[in-house]
């Protein structure tokens, strides 16, 4: 039976529909894990909320906007310092987040005055920033604060600032995926078309769905520059607010994360006729394919081939060194969704690493279609997995390395299995040619490091044999 009821799920048998084992000889057209539905009560989800999808994933990467969170201060905690998107203006997204710090009295009597005051305070404190993303949260949405009216009033009082309101409280969807959607559509509805960008190249693109995690966007920028392609806006890694208002002027939308940003690419196609081209930016073969596709669109294939040859000459020997040593290592990927399909085949082809289990927090059915198509037989595919399921899957597949976030990462460390931060990376960037060498190096270092074996040794044992073996 390809849909698996794990032992730990015997009290919540509905979970069986979310756990798939791709078996040899079996047609994959019949089965997919159910996805993008509400978490089953009793299952301790690892998902984020809808607000998180808007703020932490997309809006927060914009480099010159104040991020104002209208809610209790706790809603801001998991945004400041937890996401690694550096910027070329002093890393403002890494350093600052603003909160209205709502307390009980504000919930009882309303928080609009407090919000207005907080917005003025923020603009006064950082006069170089003239734009703002303003988010509602569960409590302020529930009490019905009219944040739009407050934003409008402030913009009248301060005509030199612009505020984008994101009304996407945590409860508004089943996961962070809802926040992606709301922010994408809101931005194209309200802000795109507001600025006319300066065009400096006959070839222009928007790079959509890449958030400059540990410098990914900065690394890719080098490629576009060498190819003579102007990136009008990067949605949203290292992006400026105004560059994102000029998205309507690009000739092509190049989409990396189709899950978090496919919506805006589709809208830009419908409203401005800009074609959409999806690429993968992790892995040598995928990155080369992506460059080829973009260059073919503009008829500059020779430039693309020259760039690929140059990059491969520089980085392939290093990748091959790691590949030789990583062959047959077993990896689990437990992240949001897209990284499952971006990575499973690229680590297999480029590093010889086998992906034996994958869990998606919020991927939709189309993500699982891609994941299962690109994934291996004998691999487990889970939707919205919980902690007990992670433990059981570890016993079933014995991974050498797990790509996941710090929460689950801390758990697996206790089982003496190395983990790599699959969301924010360990020593990134991981995109592009150089990035994939970084990723291979991190896997190599993690799997070779003796610390996990050493941690399992009881040092009260008189014998040092185990210790020697571990080293
Ligand atoms: Fe896209 Fe992303 Fe991802 Fe994502 Fe995320 Fe992310 Fe992710 Mo963490 S935008 S869907 S909502 S590739 S934060 S940078 S790593 S879960 S698989």
CSV table of C-alpha atoms and ligand atoms in Angstrom, one decimal:
chain,number,residue,atom,x,y,z
A,1,UNK,CA,0.0,0.0,0.0
A,2,UNK,CA,1.7,3.2,-1.1
A,3,UNK,CA,0.0,5.4,1.4
A,4,UNK,CA,1.6,4.6,4.8
A,5,UNK,CA,0.0,4.6,8.2
A,6,UNK,CA,3.0,5.0,10.6
A,7,UNK,CA,2.9,3.4,14.0
A,8,UNK,CA,2.9,6.7,15.7
A,9,UNK,CA,-0.2,7.8,13.8
A,10,UNK,CA,-2.5,4.9,14.9
A,11,UNK,CA,-4.6,7.4,17.0
A,12,UNK,CA,-4.8,9.8,14.1
A,13,UNK,CA,-5.3,7.5,11.1
A,14,UNK,CA,-6.2,10.4,8.9
A,15,UNK,CA,-2.5,11.0,8.7
A,16,UNK,CA,-2.1,8.1,6.4
A,17,UNK,CA,-3.3,10.2,3.5
A,18,UNK,CA,-0.3,12.5,4.0
A,19,UNK,CA,2.4,9.9,3.9
A,20,UNK,CA,3.5,8.3,0.7
A,21,UNK,CA,6.1,5.7,-0.1
A,22,UNK,CA,7.1,5.5,-3.7
A,23,UNK,CA,7.4,1.9,-4.4
A,24,UNK,CA,9.2,0.2,-7.4
A,25,UNK,CA,7.1,-0.8,-10.3
A,26,UNK,CA,4.2,1.3,-9.1
A,27,UNK,CA,2.4,3.8,-11.2
A,28,UNK,CA,2.8,7.3,-9.6
A,29,UNK,CA,-0.3,8.6,-11.3
A,30,UNK,CA,-2.6,7.2,-8.6
A,31,UNK,CA,-1.1,8.5,-5.4
A,32,UNK,CA,-0.1,11.8,-4.0
A,33,UNK,CA,0.0,12.9,-0.4
A,34,UNK,CA,-2.9,15.2,0.4
A,35,UNK,CA,-1.5,18.7,0.8
A,36,UNK,CA,-2.5,22.3,1.6
A,37,UNK,CA,-5.3,21.4,3.9
A,38,UNK,CA,-5.8,22.2,7.6
A,39,UNK,CA,-3.6,20.4,10.0
A,40,UNK,CA,-5.3,17.4,11.6
A,41,UNK,CA,-6.1,18.1,15.3
A,42,UNK,CA,-3.7,16.0,17.4
A,43,UNK,CA,-0.9,16.4,15.0
A,44,UNK,CA,1.8,18.8,16.3
A,45,UNK,CA,2.5,20.7,13.1
A,46,UNK,CA,5.8,22.3,12.2
A,47,UNK,CA,4.1,24.8,9.9
A,48,UNK,CA,4.2,28.6,10.1
A,49,UNK,CA,1.2,30.9,10.0
A,50,UNK,CA,-0.1,33.0,7.2
A,51,UNK,CA,1.4,36.2,8.6
A,52,UNK,CA,4.8,34.4,8.7
A,53,UNK,CA,4.5,33.6,5.0
A,54,UNK,CA,3.9,37.3,4.2
A,55,UNK,CA,6.4,38.9,6.6
A,56,UNK,CA,9.2,36.5,7.2
A,57,UNK,CA,9.4,35.0,3.7
A,58,UNK,CA,8.6,37.9,1.3
A,59,UNK,CA,8.1,41.4,2.7
A,60,UNK,CA,11.0,41.1,5.2
A,61,UNK,CA,13.6,40.7,2.5
A,62,UNK,CA,12.9,44.2,1.1
A,63,UNK,CA,16.0,46.2,2.0
A,64,UNK,CA,14.7,49.7,2.4
A,65,UNK,CA,11.2,49.3,4.0
A,66,UNK,CA,10.2,49.6,7.6
A,67,UNK,CA,8.6,46.3,8.7
A,68,UNK,CA,5.8,47.4,11.0
A,69,UNK,CA,4.0,44.5,12.7
A,70,UNK,CA,0.7,45.6,14.3
A,71,UNK,CA,0.3,43.1,17.1
A,72,UNK,CA,1.7,41.8,20.4
A,73,UNK,CA,5.5,42.0,20.5
A,74,UNK,CA,5.7,38.1,20.3
A,75,UNK,CA,4.5,38.2,16.7
A,76,UNK,CA,7.8,40.0,15.9
A,77,UNK,CA,10.1,37.6,17.6
A,78,UNK,CA,10.2,35.0,14.9
A,79,UNK,CA,11.1,37.6,12.3
A,80,UNK,CA,14.0,39.5,13.6
A,81,UNK,CA,17.4,37.7,13.3
A,82,UNK,CA,15.8,34.4,12.3
A,83,UNK,CA,15.8,34.8,8.6
A,84,UNK,CA,19.1,35.3,6.8
A,85,UNK,CA,18.6,37.8,4.0
A,86,UNK,CA,21.5,40.2,3.9
A,87,UNK,CA,21.3,43.4,1.8
A,88,UNK,CA,23.8,45.8,0.3
A,89,UNK,CA,22.6,48.7,2.4
A,90,UNK,CA,24.0,47.7,5.7
A,91,UNK,CA,21.8,44.6,6.2
A,92,UNK,CA,18.7,46.5,7.3
A,93,UNK,CA,16.5,43.3,6.9
A,94,UNK,CA,18.7,41.5,9.3
A,95,UNK,CA,18.8,44.2,12.0
A,96,UNK,CA,15.4,45.8,12.3
A,97,UNK,CA,11.8,45.0,12.9
A,98,UNK,CA,9.1,47.2,14.4
A,99,UNK,CA,6.2,46.3,16.5
A,100,UNK,CA,3.2,48.2,17.9
A,101,UNK,CA,3.6,46.0,21.1
A,102,UNK,CA,-0.1,45.6,21.7
A,103,UNK,CA,-1.1,45.0,25.3
A,104,UNK,CA,-4.4,44.0,26.8
A,105,UNK,CA,-5.8,47.5,27.1
A,106,UNK,CA,-5.1,48.2,23.4
A,107,UNK,CA,-7.0,45.0,22.6
A,108,UNK,CA,-9.9,46.1,24.7
A,109,UNK,CA,-10.0,49.8,23.6
A,110,UNK,CA,-8.6,49.4,20.0
A,111,UNK,CA,-5.1,49.8,18.7
A,112,UNK,CA,-5.4,52.4,15.9
A,113,UNK,CA,-4.1,55.3,17.8
A,114,UNK,CA,-1.2,53.3,19.0
A,115,UNK,CA,-0.5,52.2,15.4
A,116,UNK,CA,-0.5,55.7,14.1
A,117,UNK,CA,1.9,56.8,16.8
A,118,UNK,CA,4.2,53.8,16.1
A,119,UNK,CA,4.3,54.5,12.4
A,120,UNK,CA,5.3,58.1,13.0
A,121,UNK,CA,7.9,57.0,15.6
A,122,UNK,CA,9.4,54.6,13.1
A,123,UNK,CA,9.7,57.1,10.3
A,124,UNK,CA,11.1,59.7,12.7
A,125,UNK,CA,13.7,57.3,14.0
A,126,UNK,CA,14.9,56.2,10.5
A,127,UNK,CA,14.4,59.2,8.3
A,128,UNK,CA,16.4,57.5,5.4
A,129,UNK,CA,13.6,54.9,5.0
A,130,UNK,CA,10.6,56.2,3.2
A,131,UNK,CA,8.5,53.1,2.7
A,132,UNK,CA,6.8,50.6,5.0
A,133,UNK,CA,5.2,47.2,5.0
A,134,UNK,CA,2.5,47.2,7.6
A,135,UNK,CA,1.1,43.8,8.7
A,136,UNK,CA,-1.9,42.9,10.7
A,137,UNK,CA,-1.7,39.9,13.1
A,138,UNK,CA,-4.4,37.6,14.6
A,139,UNK,CA,-5.3,39.9,17.6
A,140,UNK,CA,-5.4,43.2,15.6
A,141,UNK,CA,-7.4,41.6,12.8
A,142,UNK,CA,-9.9,40.1,15.3
A,143,UNK,CA,-10.6,43.4,17.0
A,144,UNK,CA,-11.1,45.0,13.6
A,145,UNK,CA,-8.5,47.8,13.6
A,146,UNK,CA,-8.7,49.6,10.4
A,147,UNK,CA,-5.1,49.6,9.4
A,148,UNK,CA,-5.7,50.9,5.9
A,149,UNK,CA,-7.4,54.0,7.2
A,150,UNK,CA,-4.5,54.6,9.6
A,151,UNK,CA,-1.9,54.1,6.7
A,152,UNK,CA,-3.9,56.5,4.5
A,153,UNK,CA,-4.0,59.2,7.2
A,154,UNK,CA,-0.2,58.9,7.8
A,155,UNK,CA,0.5,59.1,4.1
A,156,UNK,CA,-1.6,62.3,4.0
A,157,UNK,CA,0.4,63.7,6.9
A,158,UNK,CA,3.7,62.6,5.5
A,159,UNK,CA,3.5,62.9,1.7
A,160,UNK,CA,7.1,61.6,1.2
A,161,UNK,CA,6.3,58.1,2.5
A,162,UNK,CA,4.6,55.1,1.0
A,163,UNK,CA,2.9,52.3,3.0
A,164,UNK,CA,1.9,48.9,1.8
A,165,UNK,CA,-0.7,47.2,4.0
A,166,UNK,CA,-0.7,43.4,4.2
A,167,UNK,CA,-3.9,42.1,5.8
A,168,UNK,CA,-3.0,38.6,6.4
A,169,UNK,CA,-3.4,37.5,10.0
A,170,UNK,CA,-2.0,34.2,11.1
A,171,UNK,CA,-5.4,32.4,11.1
A,172,UNK,CA,-6.3,33.4,7.6
A,173,UNK,CA,-4.9,30.3,6.0
A,174,UNK,CA,-3.8,26.7,6.8
A,175,UNK,CA,-0.1,27.6,6.5
A,176,UNK,CA,2.4,30.3,5.4
A,177,UNK,CA,1.4,29.6,1.9
A,178,UNK,CA,-1.6,31.8,2.3
A,179,UNK,CA,0.6,34.7,3.2
A,180,UNK,CA,2.6,34.3,0.0
A,181,UNK,CA,-0.6,34.5,-2.0
A,182,UNK,CA,-2.0,37.6,-0.2
A,183,UNK,CA,1.3,39.6,-0.4
A,184,UNK,CA,1.8,38.7,-4.1
A,185,UNK,CA,-1.6,39.8,-5.2
A,186,UNK,CA,-1.7,42.8,-3.0
A,187,UNK,CA,1.6,44.0,-4.4
A,188,UNK,CA,0.6,43.7,-8.0
A,189,UNK,CA,-2.8,45.3,-7.2
A,190,UNK,CA,-1.5,48.3,-5.4
A,191,UNK,CA,2.1,49.0,-6.1
A,192,UNK,CA,3.3,47.6,-9.4
A,193,UNK,CA,3.2,50.4,-12.0
A,194,UNK,CA,3.9,53.1,-9.5
A,195,UNK,CA,7.5,53.7,-10.6
A,196,UNK,CA,9.0,53.8,-14.1
A,197,UNK,CA,12.4,52.1,-13.9
A,198,UNK,CA,15.4,53.3,-15.9
A,199,UNK,CA,16.1,50.8,-18.7
A,200,UNK,CA,19.8,50.2,-19.3
A,201,UNK,CA,19.9,47.0,-21.3
A,202,UNK,CA,18.0,45.6,-24.3
A,203,UNK,CA,17.4,42.5,-22.1
A,204,UNK,CA,15.4,42.9,-19.0
A,205,UNK,CA,14.0,40.4,-16.5
A,206,UNK,CA,12.3,40.2,-13.1
A,207,UNK,CA,13.9,37.5,-10.9
A,208,UNK,CA,10.9,36.2,-9.0
A,209,UNK,CA,10.9,34.0,-5.9
A,210,UNK,CA,14.4,34.3,-4.5
A,211,UNK,CA,15.1,36.0,-1.1
A,212,UNK,CA,18.8,36.4,-1.0
A,213,UNK,CA,19.3,33.8,1.6
A,214,UNK,CA,22.9,34.2,2.7
A,215,UNK,CA,23.6,36.1,-0.5
A,216,UNK,CA,21.9,33.8,-3.2
A,217,UNK,CA,20.5,36.8,-5.1
A,218,UNK,CA,23.8,38.6,-4.9
A,219,UNK,CA,25.6,35.6,-6.4
A,220,UNK,CA,23.0,35.2,-9.2
A,221,UNK,CA,23.3,39.0,-9.9
A,222,UNK,CA,26.9,38.3,-11.1
A,223,UNK,CA,25.6,35.9,-13.8
A,224,UNK,CA,22.9,38.3,-15.1
A,225,UNK,CA,25.5,41.1,-15.2
A,226,UNK,CA,27.9,39.0,-17.2
A,227,UNK,CA,25.2,38.1,-19.6
A,228,UNK,CA,24.2,41.8,-20.0
A,229,UNK,CA,20.8,41.2,-18.6
A,230,UNK,CA,19.2,44.0,-16.5
A,231,UNK,CA,17.3,42.7,-13.4
A,232,UNK,CA,14.5,45.3,-13.1
A,233,UNK,CA,13.4,43.8,-9.8
A,234,UNK,CA,14.3,40.9,-7.6
A,235,UNK,CA,11.2,39.7,-5.9
A,236,UNK,CA,12.3,40.2,-3.2
A,237,UNK,CA,15.9,39.4,-2.2
A,238,UNK,CA,18.0,42.6,-1.7
A,239,UNK,CA,15.2,44.5,-3.5
A,240,UNK,CA,14.3,48.1,-3.0
A,241,UNK,CA,10.7,49.1,-2.5
A,242,UNK,CA,10.7,51.3,-5.6
A,243,UNK,CA,12.4,48.7,-7.8
A,244,UNK,CA,9.5,46.3,-7.0
A,245,UNK,CA,7.1,49.0,-8.1
A,246,UNK,CA,8.6,48.9,-11.6
A,247,UNK,CA,8.1,45.2,-12.2
A,248,UNK,CA,5.7,45.9,-15.1
A,249,UNK,CA,8.6,47.0,-17.3
A,250,UNK,CA,10.5,43.7,-17.6
A,251,UNK,CA,10.4,41.6,-20.8
A,252,UNK,CA,10.5,38.3,-18.9
A,253,UNK,CA,9.7,36.9,-15.5
A,254,UNK,CA,12.2,34.3,-14.4
A,255,UNK,CA,10.7,32.3,-11.6
A,256,UNK,CA,12.7,30.3,-9.1
A,257,UNK,CA,10.3,29.7,-6.2
A,258,UNK,CA,7.1,28.9,-8.0
A,259,UNK,CA,5.3,28.3,-4.7
A,260,UNK,CA,5.9,31.6,-2.9
A,261,UNK,CA,5.9,33.8,-6.0
A,262,UNK,CA,4.3,32.0,-8.9
A,263,UNK,CA,1.1,34.1,-8.2
A,264,UNK,CA,2.7,37.4,-9.1
A,265,UNK,CA,4.3,36.0,-12.2
A,266,UNK,CA,0.9,34.8,-13.4
A,267,UNK,CA,-0.7,38.2,-12.6
A,268,UNK,CA,2.1,40.1,-14.5
A,269,UNK,CA,1.5,37.8,-17.5
A,270,UNK,CA,-2.2,38.5,-17.4
A,271,UNK,CA,-2.0,42.3,-16.8
A,272,UNK,CA,1.1,43.3,-18.7
A,273,UNK,CA,1.7,40.3,-21.0
A,274,UNK,CA,5.1,39.5,-19.5
A,275,UNK,CA,5.9,35.8,-20.2
A,276,UNK,CA,6.8,33.5,-17.3
A,277,UNK,CA,9.8,31.2,-17.4
A,278,UNK,CA,10.5,28.8,-14.5
A,279,UNK,CA,14.0,27.8,-13.7
A,280,UNK,CA,15.9,25.9,-10.9
A,281,UNK,CA,18.9,27.8,-9.5
A,282,UNK,CA,20.3,25.1,-7.2
A,283,UNK,CA,22.7,22.6,-8.8
A,284,UNK,CA,25.1,22.6,-11.7
A,285,UNK,CA,22.9,21.0,-14.3
A,286,UNK,CA,19.8,22.9,-13.3
A,287,UNK,CA,21.6,26.3,-13.2
A,288,UNK,CA,23.1,25.7,-16.6
A,289,UNK,CA,19.7,24.7,-17.9
A,290,UNK,CA,18.2,27.9,-16.4
A,291,UNK,CA,20.9,30.1,-18.0
A,292,UNK,CA,20.3,28.4,-21.3
A,293,UNK,CA,16.6,28.9,-21.2
A,294,UNK,CA,16.9,32.6,-20.3
A,295,UNK,CA,19.5,33.2,-23.0
A,296,UNK,CA,17.5,31.4,-25.6
A,297,UNK,CA,14.6,33.7,-24.9
A,298,UNK,CA,16.8,36.7,-25.7
A,299,UNK,CA,18.7,35.0,-28.5
A,300,UNK,CA,22.0,35.4,-26.7
A,301,UNK,CA,22.9,31.7,-26.4
A,302,UNK,CA,26.6,32.2,-27.0
A,303,UNK,CA,26.9,34.4,-24.0
A,304,UNK,CA,25.2,31.8,-21.9
A,305,UNK,CA,27.4,29.0,-23.1
A,306,UNK,CA,30.5,31.1,-22.4
A,307,UNK,CA,29.3,31.8,-18.8
A,308,UNK,CA,28.5,28.2,-18.2
A,309,UNK,CA,31.9,27.0,-19.5
A,310,UNK,CA,33.6,29.6,-17.3
A,311,UNK,CA,31.7,28.7,-14.2
A,312,UNK,CA,32.1,25.0,-14.7
A,313,UNK,CA,35.8,25.3,-15.3
A,314,UNK,CA,36.1,27.2,-12.0
A,315,UNK,CA,33.8,25.1,-9.8
A,316,UNK,CA,33.3,21.6,-11.3
A,317,UNK,CA,36.6,20.2,-10.0
A,318,UNK,CA,35.7,21.2,-6.5
A,319,UNK,CA,32.2,19.7,-6.8
A,320,UNK,CA,33.7,16.5,-8.2
A,321,UNK,CA,36.0,16.2,-5.2
A,322,UNK,CA,33.0,16.3,-2.9
A,323,UNK,CA,30.9,14.0,-5.1
A,324,UNK,CA,33.5,11.3,-4.9
A,325,UNK,CA,33.3,11.4,-1.1
A,326,UNK,CA,29.6,11.9,-0.8
A,327,UNK,CA,28.5,9.1,-3.1
A,328,UNK,CA,25.7,7.0,-1.4
A,329,UNK,CA,25.2,9.4,1.5
A,330,UNK,CA,21.5,9.4,2.5
A,331,UNK,CA,19.8,12.7,3.0
A,332,UNK,CA,16.4,13.8,4.3
A,333,UNK,CA,14.9,17.2,3.3
A,334,UNK,CA,12.3,18.6,5.6
A,335,UNK,CA,11.6,22.1,4.6
A,336,UNK,CA,8.7,24.1,3.1
A,337,UNK,CA,8.0,22.4,-0.2
A,338,UNK,CA,9.8,23.7,-3.2
A,339,UNK,CA,13.3,22.9,-2.0
A,340,UNK,CA,12.2,19.2,-2.1
A,341,UNK,CA,11.8,19.3,-5.9
A,342,UNK,CA,14.6,21.8,-6.4
A,343,UNK,CA,17.1,19.6,-4.5
A,344,UNK,CA,16.2,15.9,-4.7
A,345,UNK,CA,17.5,15.3,-8.3
A,346,UNK,CA,20.2,18.0,-8.2
A,347,UNK,CA,22.0,16.5,-5.1
A,348,UNK,CA,21.6,13.0,-6.7
A,349,UNK,CA,23.0,14.0,-10.1
A,350,UNK,CA,25.7,16.5,-8.9
A,351,UNK,CA,26.8,15.0,-5.6
A,352,UNK,CA,25.8,11.4,-5.7
A,353,UNK,CA,23.6,11.9,-2.6
A,354,UNK,CA,20.4,9.9,-2.2
A,355,UNK,CA,17.3,11.6,-0.9
A,356,UNK,CA,15.5,9.0,1.2
A,357,UNK,CA,12.8,11.1,2.9
A,358,UNK,CA,11.1,14.4,2.2
A,359,UNK,CA,8.6,16.4,4.2
A,360,UNK,CA,6.9,19.5,3.0
A,361,UNK,CA,5.3,21.9,5.5
A,362,UNK,CA,3.0,23.7,3.1
A,363,UNK,CA,3.6,22.5,-0.5
A,364,UNK,CA,0.5,22.2,-2.7
A,365,UNK,CA,-0.4,19.2,-4.9
A,366,UNK,CA,1.6,20.6,-7.8
A,367,UNK,CA,4.7,20.7,-5.6
A,368,UNK,CA,4.2,17.0,-4.7
A,369,UNK,CA,3.7,16.2,-8.4
A,370,UNK,CA,7.2,17.6,-9.0
A,371,UNK,CA,8.8,16.1,-5.9
A,372,UNK,CA,7.5,12.6,-6.6
A,373,UNK,CA,8.5,12.8,-10.3
A,374,UNK,CA,12.0,13.9,-9.5
A,375,UNK,CA,12.4,11.8,-6.4
A,376,UNK,CA,13.6,8.2,-5.9
A,377,UNK,CA,11.8,5.0,-5.4
A,378,UNK,CA,11.8,3.8,-1.8
A,379,UNK,CA,11.7,7.4,-0.6
A,380,UNK,CA,9.0,8.6,1.9
A,381,UNK,CA,7.1,11.8,0.9
A,382,UNK,CA,5.2,13.5,3.8
A,383,UNK,CA,3.0,16.5,4.0
A,384,UNK,CA,2.9,18.6,7.2
A,385,UNK,CA,4.8,16.0,9.2
A,386,UNK,CA,4.9,16.0,13.0
A,387,UNK,CA,7.7,15.3,15.4
A,388,UNK,CA,6.8,11.7,16.1
A,389,UNK,CA,6.6,11.0,12.4
A,390,UNK,CA,10.1,12.5,12.0
A,391,UNK,CA,11.4,10.1,14.6
A,392,UNK,CA,9.8,7.1,13.0
A,393,UNK,CA,10.9,8.0,9.5
A,394,UNK,CA,14.5,8.4,10.8
A,395,UNK,CA,14.4,4.8,12.1
A,396,UNK,CA,13.0,3.6,8.7
A,397,UNK,CA,15.5,5.3,6.4
A,398,UNK,CA,18.6,6.0,8.6
A,399,UNK,CA,19.7,9.3,7.0
A,400,UNK,CA,23.3,10.5,7.2
A,401,UNK,CA,22.2,14.1,7.0
A,402,UNK,CA,19.0,16.0,7.5
A,403,UNK,CA,18.2,19.4,5.9
A,404,UNK,CA,15.7,21.1,8.1
A,405,UNK,CA,15.1,24.1,10.3
A,406,UNK,CA,16.6,24.8,13.7
A,407,UNK,CA,13.5,23.5,15.6
A,408,UNK,CA,13.6,20.0,14.1
A,409,UNK,CA,17.3,20.3,13.8
A,410,UNK,CA,17.8,20.5,17.5
A,411,UNK,CA,15.7,17.4,17.8
A,412,UNK,CA,17.8,15.3,15.4
A,413,UNK,CA,21.0,16.5,17.0
A,414,UNK,CA,19.8,14.8,20.1
A,415,UNK,CA,19.7,11.6,18.1
A,416,UNK,CA,23.3,12.3,17.0
A,417,UNK,CA,22.4,12.9,13.4
A,418,UNK,CA,23.9,16.0,11.8
A,419,UNK,CA,21.5,18.6,10.4
A,420,UNK,CA,22.0,21.5,8.0
A,421,UNK,CA,19.8,24.5,8.1
A,422,UNK,CA,17.7,23.8,4.9
A,423,UNK,CA,15.9,27.1,5.2
A,424,UNK,CA,18.7,29.6,5.9
A,425,UNK,CA,21.8,27.4,5.1
A,426,UNK,CA,24.9,26.8,7.2
A,427,UNK,CA,27.6,28.5,5.1
A,428,UNK,CA,25.8,29.7,2.0
A,429,UNK,CA,24.9,30.9,-0.5
A,430,UNK,CA,23.8,27.6,-2.0
A,431,UNK,CA,22.5,28.7,-5.4
A,432,UNK,CA,24.4,28.7,-8.6
A,433,UNK,CA,27.6,26.9,-9.3
A,434,UNK,CA,29.7,28.3,-6.5
A,435,UNK,CA,26.7,27.9,-4.1
A,436,UNK,CA,26.3,24.2,-4.8
A,437,UNK,CA,30.0,23.6,-3.9
A,438,UNK,CA,29.2,25.4,-0.6
A,439,UNK,CA,26.3,23.0,-0.1
A,440,UNK,CA,28.5,20.0,-0.9
A,441,UNK,CA,31.1,21.2,1.5
A,442,UNK,CA,28.6,21.7,4.3
A,443,UNK,CA,27.2,18.1,3.7
A,444,UNK,CA,30.8,16.8,3.7
A,445,UNK,CA,31.8,18.6,6.8
A,446,UNK,CA,28.6,17.6,8.7
A,447,UNK,CA,28.8,13.9,7.8
A,448,UNK,CA,32.5,13.7,8.4
A,449,UNK,CA,32.6,15.5,11.7
A,450,UNK,CA,33.0,13.0,14.6
A,451,UNK,CA,31.2,15.2,17.1
A,452,UNK,CA,27.9,13.4,16.8
A,453,UNK,CA,29.4,9.9,17.4
A,454,UNK,CA,31.4,11.3,20.3
A,455,UNK,CA,28.3,12.8,21.8
A,456,UNK,CA,26.7,9.4,22.1
A,457,UNK,CA,29.6,7.9,24.1
A,458,UNK,CA,29.2,7.5,27.8
A,459,UNK,CA,32.4,8.9,29.2
A,460,UNK,CA,32.1,7.0,32.4
A,461,UNK,CA,33.1,3.9,30.5
A,462,UNK,CA,36.7,3.1,31.3
A,463,UNK,CA,37.4,1.9,27.8
A,464,UNK,CA,38.6,4.4,25.2
A,465,UNK,CA,38.0,2.1,22.3
A,466,UNK,CA,34.7,3.7,21.4
A,467,UNK,CA,36.3,7.1,21.5
A,468,UNK,CA,39.1,6.0,19.3
A,469,UNK,CA,36.7,4.5,16.9
A,470,UNK,CA,34.7,7.6,16.7
A,471,UNK,CA,37.7,9.8,16.0
B,1,LIG,FE1,10.1,29.3,-1.6
B,1,LIG,FE2,11.9,30.0,0.0
B,1,LIG,FE3,10.8,27.4,-0.1
B,1,LIG,FE4,9.4,29.5,0.9
B,1,LIG,FE5,9.9,28.9,3.5
B,1,LIG,FE6,12.3,29.5,2.6
B,1,LIG,FE7,11.3,27.0,2.5
B,1,LIG,MO1,11.9,28.1,4.8
B,1,LIG,S1,10.1,31.0,-0.3
B,1,LIG,S2,8.8,27.9,-0.4
B,1,LIG,S3,8.1,29.8,2.7
B,1,LIG,S4,12.1,28.4,-1.4
B,1,LIG,S5,11.3,30.2,4.4
B,1,LIG,S6,13.3,30.9,1.2
B,1,LIG,S7,13.3,27.7,3.0
B,1,LIG,S8,10.1,26.9,4.1
B,1,LIG,S9,11.2,25.5,0.8
